Structure formats: C-alpha cells, structure tokens
Short mmCIF file of N, CA and C in Angstrom, two decimals:
data_model
loop_
_atom_site.label_atom_id
_atom_site.label_comp_id
_atom_site.label_asym_id
_atom_site.label_seq_id
_atom_site.Cartn_x
_atom_site.Cartn_y
_atom_site.Cartn_z
N PRO H 1 1.58 0.40 -9.58
CA PRO H 1 0.52 -0.29 -8.87
C PRO H 1 -0.46 0.70 -8.32
N PRO H 2 -1.64 0.31 -8.01
CA PRO H 2 -2.60 1.15 -7.38
C PRO H 2 -2.13 1.60 -5.94
N GLU H 3 -2.65 2.72 -5.46
CA GLU H 3 -2.24 3.18 -4.11
C GLU H 3 -3.47 3.25 -3.27
N LEU H 4 -3.32 2.66 -2.13
CA LEU H 4 -4.40 2.68 -1.14
C LEU H 4 -4.02 3.68 -0.02
N THR H 5 -4.97 4.55 0.35
CA THR H 5 -4.74 5.39 1.56
C THR H 5 -5.86 5.14 2.50
N ILE H 6 -5.56 5.16 3.73
CA ILE H 6 -6.55 5.02 4.80
C ILE H 6 -6.18 6.08 5.84
N GLU H 7 -7.16 7.03 6.05
CA GLU H 7 -6.91 8.07 7.04
C GLU H 7 -8.04 8.13 8.05
N VAL H 8 -7.74 8.32 9.32
CA VAL H 8 -8.68 8.48 10.38
C VAL H 8 -8.82 9.97 10.49
N THR H 9 -9.97 10.48 10.11
CA THR H 9 -10.10 11.96 10.01
C THR H 9 -10.77 12.51 11.22
N GLY H 10 -11.22 11.76 12.22
CA GLY H 10 -11.83 12.30 13.43
C GLY H 10 -12.67 11.23 14.01
N HIS H 11 -13.51 11.63 15.02
CA HIS H 11 -14.36 10.67 15.70
C HIS H 11 -15.59 11.46 16.17
N SER H 12 -16.59 10.68 16.51
CA SER H 12 -17.84 11.26 16.99
C SER H 12 -18.47 10.28 17.97
N THR H 13 -19.38 10.76 18.76
CA THR H 13 -20.00 9.91 19.66
C THR H 13 -21.49 9.70 19.28
N VAL H 14 -21.93 8.46 19.13
CA VAL H 14 -23.29 8.14 18.74
C VAL H 14 -23.80 7.01 19.72
N GLY H 15 -24.90 7.37 20.29
CA GLY H 15 -25.48 6.38 21.26
C GLY H 15 -24.51 5.94 22.44
N GLY H 16 -23.67 6.87 22.81
CA GLY H 16 -22.76 6.54 23.90
C GLY H 16 -21.48 5.84 23.45
N HIS H 17 -21.36 5.60 22.15
CA HIS H 17 -20.14 4.88 21.61
C HIS H 17 -19.35 5.88 20.80
N THR H 18 -18.05 5.78 20.90
CA THR H 18 -17.20 6.59 20.03
C THR H 18 -16.93 5.86 18.71
N LEU H 19 -17.30 6.56 17.63
CA LEU H 19 -17.06 6.06 16.25
C LEU H 19 -15.86 6.77 15.62
N TYR H 20 -14.96 6.06 15.03
CA TYR H 20 -13.85 6.68 14.42
C TYR H 20 -14.10 6.74 12.92
N GLU H 21 -13.82 7.85 12.30
CA GLU H 21 -14.16 8.10 10.93
C GLU H 21 -12.94 7.84 10.07
N LEU H 22 -13.09 6.92 9.15
CA LEU H 22 -12.07 6.50 8.20
C LEU H 22 -12.43 6.91 6.83
N GLU H 23 -11.43 7.51 6.10
CA GLU H 23 -11.60 7.91 4.70
C GLU H 23 -10.61 7.06 3.94
N CYS H 24 -11.03 6.27 3.05
CA CYS H 24 -10.25 5.38 2.26
C CYS H 24 -10.29 5.70 0.76
N THR H 25 -9.20 5.51 0.11
CA THR H 25 -9.06 5.78 -1.30
C THR H 25 -8.20 4.75 -1.94
N LEU H 26 -8.66 4.30 -3.08
CA LEU H 26 -7.86 3.40 -3.93
C LEU H 26 -7.72 4.06 -5.30
N ALA H 27 -6.49 4.44 -5.57
CA ALA H 27 -6.22 5.25 -6.85
C ALA H 27 -5.40 4.44 -7.83
N GLU H 28 -5.63 4.67 -9.06
CA GLU H 28 -4.80 4.04 -10.14
C GLU H 28 -3.40 4.54 -10.08
N ALA H 29 -2.50 3.81 -10.56
CA ALA H 29 -1.06 4.21 -10.69
C ALA H 29 -1.03 5.58 -11.48
N GLY H 30 -0.27 6.49 -10.96
CA GLY H 30 -0.16 7.76 -11.70
C GLY H 30 -1.21 8.75 -11.28
N ASN H 31 -2.12 8.34 -10.53
CA ASN H 31 -3.20 9.15 -9.97
C ASN H 31 -3.24 9.20 -8.48
N SER H 32 -2.10 9.08 -7.92
CA SER H 32 -1.98 8.90 -6.44
C SER H 32 -1.75 10.26 -5.82
N PRO H 33 -2.68 10.78 -5.02
CA PRO H 33 -2.49 12.04 -4.38
C PRO H 33 -1.66 11.89 -3.08
N ARG H 34 -1.17 12.92 -2.55
CA ARG H 34 -0.45 12.88 -1.24
C ARG H 34 -1.43 12.72 -0.13
N ARG H 35 -2.67 13.29 -0.31
CA ARG H 35 -3.75 13.19 0.67
C ARG H 35 -5.00 12.75 -0.01
N SER H 36 -5.83 12.00 0.56
CA SER H 36 -7.04 11.56 -0.03
C SER H 36 -7.93 12.68 -0.37
N SER H 37 -7.87 13.82 0.42
CA SER H 37 -8.66 15.04 0.13
C SER H 37 -8.32 15.65 -1.19
N ASP H 38 -7.16 15.33 -1.80
CA ASP H 38 -6.79 15.93 -2.98
C ASP H 38 -7.50 15.27 -4.25
N LEU H 39 -8.18 14.17 -4.04
CA LEU H 39 -8.81 13.47 -5.12
C LEU H 39 -10.10 14.02 -5.45
N ARG H 40 -10.53 13.89 -6.69
CA ARG H 40 -11.92 14.30 -7.12
C ARG H 40 -12.52 13.00 -7.68
N ALA H 41 -13.80 12.89 -7.46
CA ALA H 41 -14.56 11.69 -7.88
C ALA H 41 -14.42 11.48 -9.42
N GLY H 42 -14.29 10.25 -9.82
CA GLY H 42 -14.30 9.91 -11.20
C GLY H 42 -12.95 10.01 -11.90
N GLU H 43 -11.89 10.31 -11.15
CA GLU H 43 -10.55 10.46 -11.81
C GLU H 43 -9.68 9.34 -11.49
N GLY H 44 -10.07 8.12 -11.87
CA GLY H 44 -9.25 6.89 -11.71
C GLY H 44 -9.08 6.44 -10.26
N GLN H 45 -10.15 6.61 -9.43
CA GLN H 45 -10.03 6.26 -8.11
C GLN H 45 -11.38 5.91 -7.47
N LEU H 46 -11.34 5.14 -6.44
CA LEU H 46 -12.51 4.90 -5.61
C LEU H 46 -12.30 5.53 -4.29
N ARG H 47 -13.35 6.11 -3.76
CA ARG H 47 -13.22 6.76 -2.38
C ARG H 47 -14.48 6.46 -1.61
N TRP H 48 -14.20 6.11 -0.33
CA TRP H 48 -15.33 5.82 0.61
C TRP H 48 -15.04 6.18 1.98
N GLN H 49 -16.01 6.44 2.80
CA GLN H 49 -15.90 6.76 4.14
C GLN H 49 -16.73 5.81 5.03
N VAL H 50 -16.23 5.56 6.26
CA VAL H 50 -16.89 4.66 7.08
C VAL H 50 -16.62 5.10 8.54
N ALA H 51 -17.58 4.87 9.45
CA ALA H 51 -17.32 5.15 10.87
C ALA H 51 -17.54 3.86 11.61
N ARG H 52 -16.51 3.52 12.43
CA ARG H 52 -16.53 2.24 13.17
C ARG H 52 -16.06 2.48 14.58
N ARG H 53 -16.53 1.55 15.55
CA ARG H 53 -16.03 1.58 16.86
C ARG H 53 -14.68 0.93 16.90
N LEU H 54 -13.86 1.38 17.89
CA LEU H 54 -12.53 0.92 18.05
C LEU H 54 -12.48 -0.54 18.27
N SER H 55 -13.43 -1.11 18.98
CA SER H 55 -13.43 -2.58 19.24
C SER H 55 -13.66 -3.33 17.96
N ASP H 56 -14.48 -2.79 17.05
CA ASP H 56 -14.72 -3.47 15.85
C ASP H 56 -13.46 -3.35 14.91
N LEU H 57 -12.79 -2.25 14.89
CA LEU H 57 -11.62 -2.06 14.09
C LEU H 57 -10.53 -3.02 14.61
N ARG H 58 -10.40 -3.19 15.88
CA ARG H 58 -9.45 -4.05 16.49
C ARG H 58 -9.68 -5.50 16.09
N ALA H 59 -10.94 -5.96 16.27
CA ALA H 59 -11.28 -7.31 16.00
C ALA H 59 -11.23 -7.69 14.51
N VAL H 60 -11.75 -6.83 13.68
CA VAL H 60 -11.90 -7.17 12.29
C VAL H 60 -10.66 -6.77 11.43
N LEU H 61 -10.03 -5.66 11.76
CA LEU H 61 -8.86 -5.17 10.97
C LEU H 61 -7.55 -5.57 11.65
N HIS H 62 -7.25 -5.02 12.81
CA HIS H 62 -5.98 -5.20 13.44
C HIS H 62 -5.65 -6.71 13.72
N ASP H 63 -6.59 -7.43 14.43
CA ASP H 63 -6.30 -8.81 14.74
C ASP H 63 -6.17 -9.68 13.49
N SER H 64 -6.85 -9.37 12.46
CA SER H 64 -6.73 -10.13 11.23
C SER H 64 -5.40 -9.86 10.53
N VAL H 65 -4.94 -8.64 10.53
CA VAL H 65 -3.67 -8.32 9.87
C VAL H 65 -2.56 -8.93 10.80
N ARG H 66 -2.71 -8.81 12.12
CA ARG H 66 -1.62 -9.40 13.01
C ARG H 66 -1.50 -10.87 12.82
N LYS H 67 -2.63 -11.56 12.67
CA LYS H 67 -2.65 -12.97 12.44
C LYS H 67 -2.06 -13.41 11.10
N ALA H 68 -2.42 -12.66 10.10
CA ALA H 68 -1.93 -12.94 8.75
C ALA H 68 -0.44 -12.75 8.60
N LEU H 69 0.07 -11.65 9.27
CA LEU H 69 1.51 -11.36 9.18
C LEU H 69 2.38 -12.22 10.11
N GLY H 70 1.71 -12.69 11.20
CA GLY H 70 2.42 -13.58 12.09
C GLY H 70 3.67 -12.93 12.65
N SER H 71 4.81 -13.59 12.63
CA SER H 71 6.00 -13.14 13.27
C SER H 71 6.59 -11.88 12.55
N SER H 72 6.17 -11.65 11.31
CA SER H 72 6.71 -10.43 10.55
C SER H 72 5.84 -9.18 10.83
N TYR H 73 4.86 -9.28 11.68
CA TYR H 73 4.03 -8.09 12.00
C TYR H 73 4.94 -6.95 12.49
N GLY H 74 5.83 -7.25 13.34
CA GLY H 74 6.73 -6.20 13.92
C GLY H 74 7.57 -5.58 12.84
N THR H 75 7.97 -6.22 11.82
CA THR H 75 8.72 -5.66 10.71
C THR H 75 7.92 -4.58 10.00
N TYR H 76 6.67 -4.85 9.75
CA TYR H 76 5.82 -3.90 8.98
C TYR H 76 5.33 -2.74 9.91
N PHE H 77 5.10 -2.96 11.14
CA PHE H 77 4.49 -2.06 12.08
C PHE H 77 5.48 -1.56 13.19
N CYS H 78 6.73 -1.66 12.93
CA CYS H 78 7.80 -1.26 13.85
C CYS H 78 7.55 0.18 14.31
N GLY H 79 7.41 0.40 15.69
CA GLY H 79 7.16 1.76 16.17
C GLY H 79 5.79 2.40 15.96
N VAL H 80 4.92 1.64 15.30
CA VAL H 80 3.54 2.11 15.06
C VAL H 80 2.60 1.12 15.67
N HIS H 81 1.99 1.66 16.77
CA HIS H 81 1.12 0.72 17.62
C HIS H 81 -0.34 1.08 17.40
N PHE H 82 -1.18 0.05 17.41
CA PHE H 82 -2.62 0.19 17.29
C PHE H 82 -3.09 0.96 18.52
N ALA H 83 -4.21 1.58 18.36
CA ALA H 83 -4.81 2.34 19.43
C ALA H 83 -5.11 1.51 20.70
N GLN H 84 -4.91 2.06 21.83
CA GLN H 84 -5.12 1.35 23.06
C GLN H 84 -6.56 1.26 23.38
N ARG H 85 -6.98 0.34 24.18
CA ARG H 85 -8.38 0.20 24.60
C ARG H 85 -8.76 1.33 25.56
N MET H 86 -9.95 1.50 25.71
CA MET H 86 -10.58 2.55 26.67
C MET H 86 -10.36 4.02 26.21
N ARG H 87 -10.00 4.21 24.96
CA ARG H 87 -9.87 5.58 24.30
C ARG H 87 -9.09 6.61 25.13
N PRO H 88 -7.90 6.35 25.51
CA PRO H 88 -7.12 7.37 26.17
C PRO H 88 -6.79 8.54 25.19
N SER H 89 -6.31 9.62 25.63
CA SER H 89 -5.90 10.70 24.86
C SER H 89 -4.89 10.20 23.76
N GLY H 90 -5.07 10.69 22.55
CA GLY H 90 -4.20 10.32 21.49
C GLY H 90 -4.72 9.09 20.64
N THR H 91 -5.88 8.54 20.96
CA THR H 91 -6.34 7.41 20.30
C THR H 91 -6.57 7.66 18.81
N THR H 92 -7.20 8.75 18.51
CA THR H 92 -7.36 9.06 16.98
C THR H 92 -6.08 9.09 16.27
N SER H 93 -5.08 9.80 16.79
CA SER H 93 -3.82 9.93 16.13
C SER H 93 -3.12 8.59 16.02
N ARG H 94 -3.14 7.79 17.05
CA ARG H 94 -2.52 6.46 16.95
C ARG H 94 -3.15 5.56 15.95
N LEU H 95 -4.52 5.58 15.96
CA LEU H 95 -5.25 4.83 14.97
C LEU H 95 -4.98 5.27 13.53
N ASP H 96 -4.86 6.57 13.38
CA ASP H 96 -4.52 7.13 12.11
C ASP H 96 -3.13 6.64 11.60
N ALA H 97 -2.16 6.73 12.46
CA ALA H 97 -0.78 6.28 12.07
C ALA H 97 -0.74 4.79 11.79
N TRP H 98 -1.53 3.99 12.51
CA TRP H 98 -1.55 2.55 12.21
C TRP H 98 -2.22 2.34 10.87
N CYS H 99 -3.32 2.96 10.65
CA CYS H 99 -4.08 2.81 9.29
C CYS H 99 -3.20 3.29 8.19
N ARG H 100 -2.58 4.32 8.26
CA ARG H 100 -1.65 4.84 7.25
C ARG H 100 -0.52 3.78 6.92
N ARG H 101 0.03 3.20 7.96
CA ARG H 101 1.10 2.22 7.81
C ARG H 101 0.47 0.92 7.13
N LEU H 102 -0.72 0.61 7.54
CA LEU H 102 -1.35 -0.53 6.87
C LEU H 102 -1.47 -0.26 5.40
N ALA H 103 -1.96 0.88 4.98
CA ALA H 103 -2.09 1.16 3.61
C ALA H 103 -0.77 1.21 2.85
N TYR H 104 0.32 1.66 3.54
CA TYR H 104 1.56 1.69 2.95
C TYR H 104 2.14 0.28 2.66
N CYS H 105 1.76 -0.66 3.49
CA CYS H 105 2.28 -2.06 3.31
C CYS H 105 1.80 -2.56 1.97
#
C-alpha cells in the first residue's frame, strides 16, 4: 500500500501568528523512504509543504480525526497527544509526533 508521511519541520511567525510548517509525502509501495527528505521529485511520490496556524490544525485536522475515530481515538493515539493551546515549549515536537502517528494509522 502507499505510505503517507507527515512531518512538522519547524515554525515561523507571520503577522504575529505562529505558523507550523508541515511536509507531507505520499509514496507508492516499495518507494517509501524513512524520512520524507529522502525522496526526490518524480519517483513514484507526491510531496507538498504547507504552513498552518495551530488553531486551524486543531479545528480541521485533529477535531475531525477525533470525531471520526470516536471511542477508538485513544487506541490509535495512545500516549501521543495533540499540541496544547497557547504554544507552550515543546509544541512543535508534540505536533510532529501527533502528525507522524496520524500518518502511521
């Protein structure tokens, strides 16, 4: 099956808002790298980058996944928590861990 990777590679501040930088890759079976940075364009994969605010990622991605999984959410995300509000220290790494787990599911 194809392999999806979602990595949070950093963050930046634009207009007073923190934007988290996500790098996503969808690779064909047999062309799945350990890291999305290992891929080269045109080799059986799609790769894109996007920057989004945490509040948008929570509303559009996290809340949708949590609703869709219902009571089984804890089974898939056991020990991996979505980033906390107000951007405390460690937000980027928590968001990265959650996105990686989402792609693994």
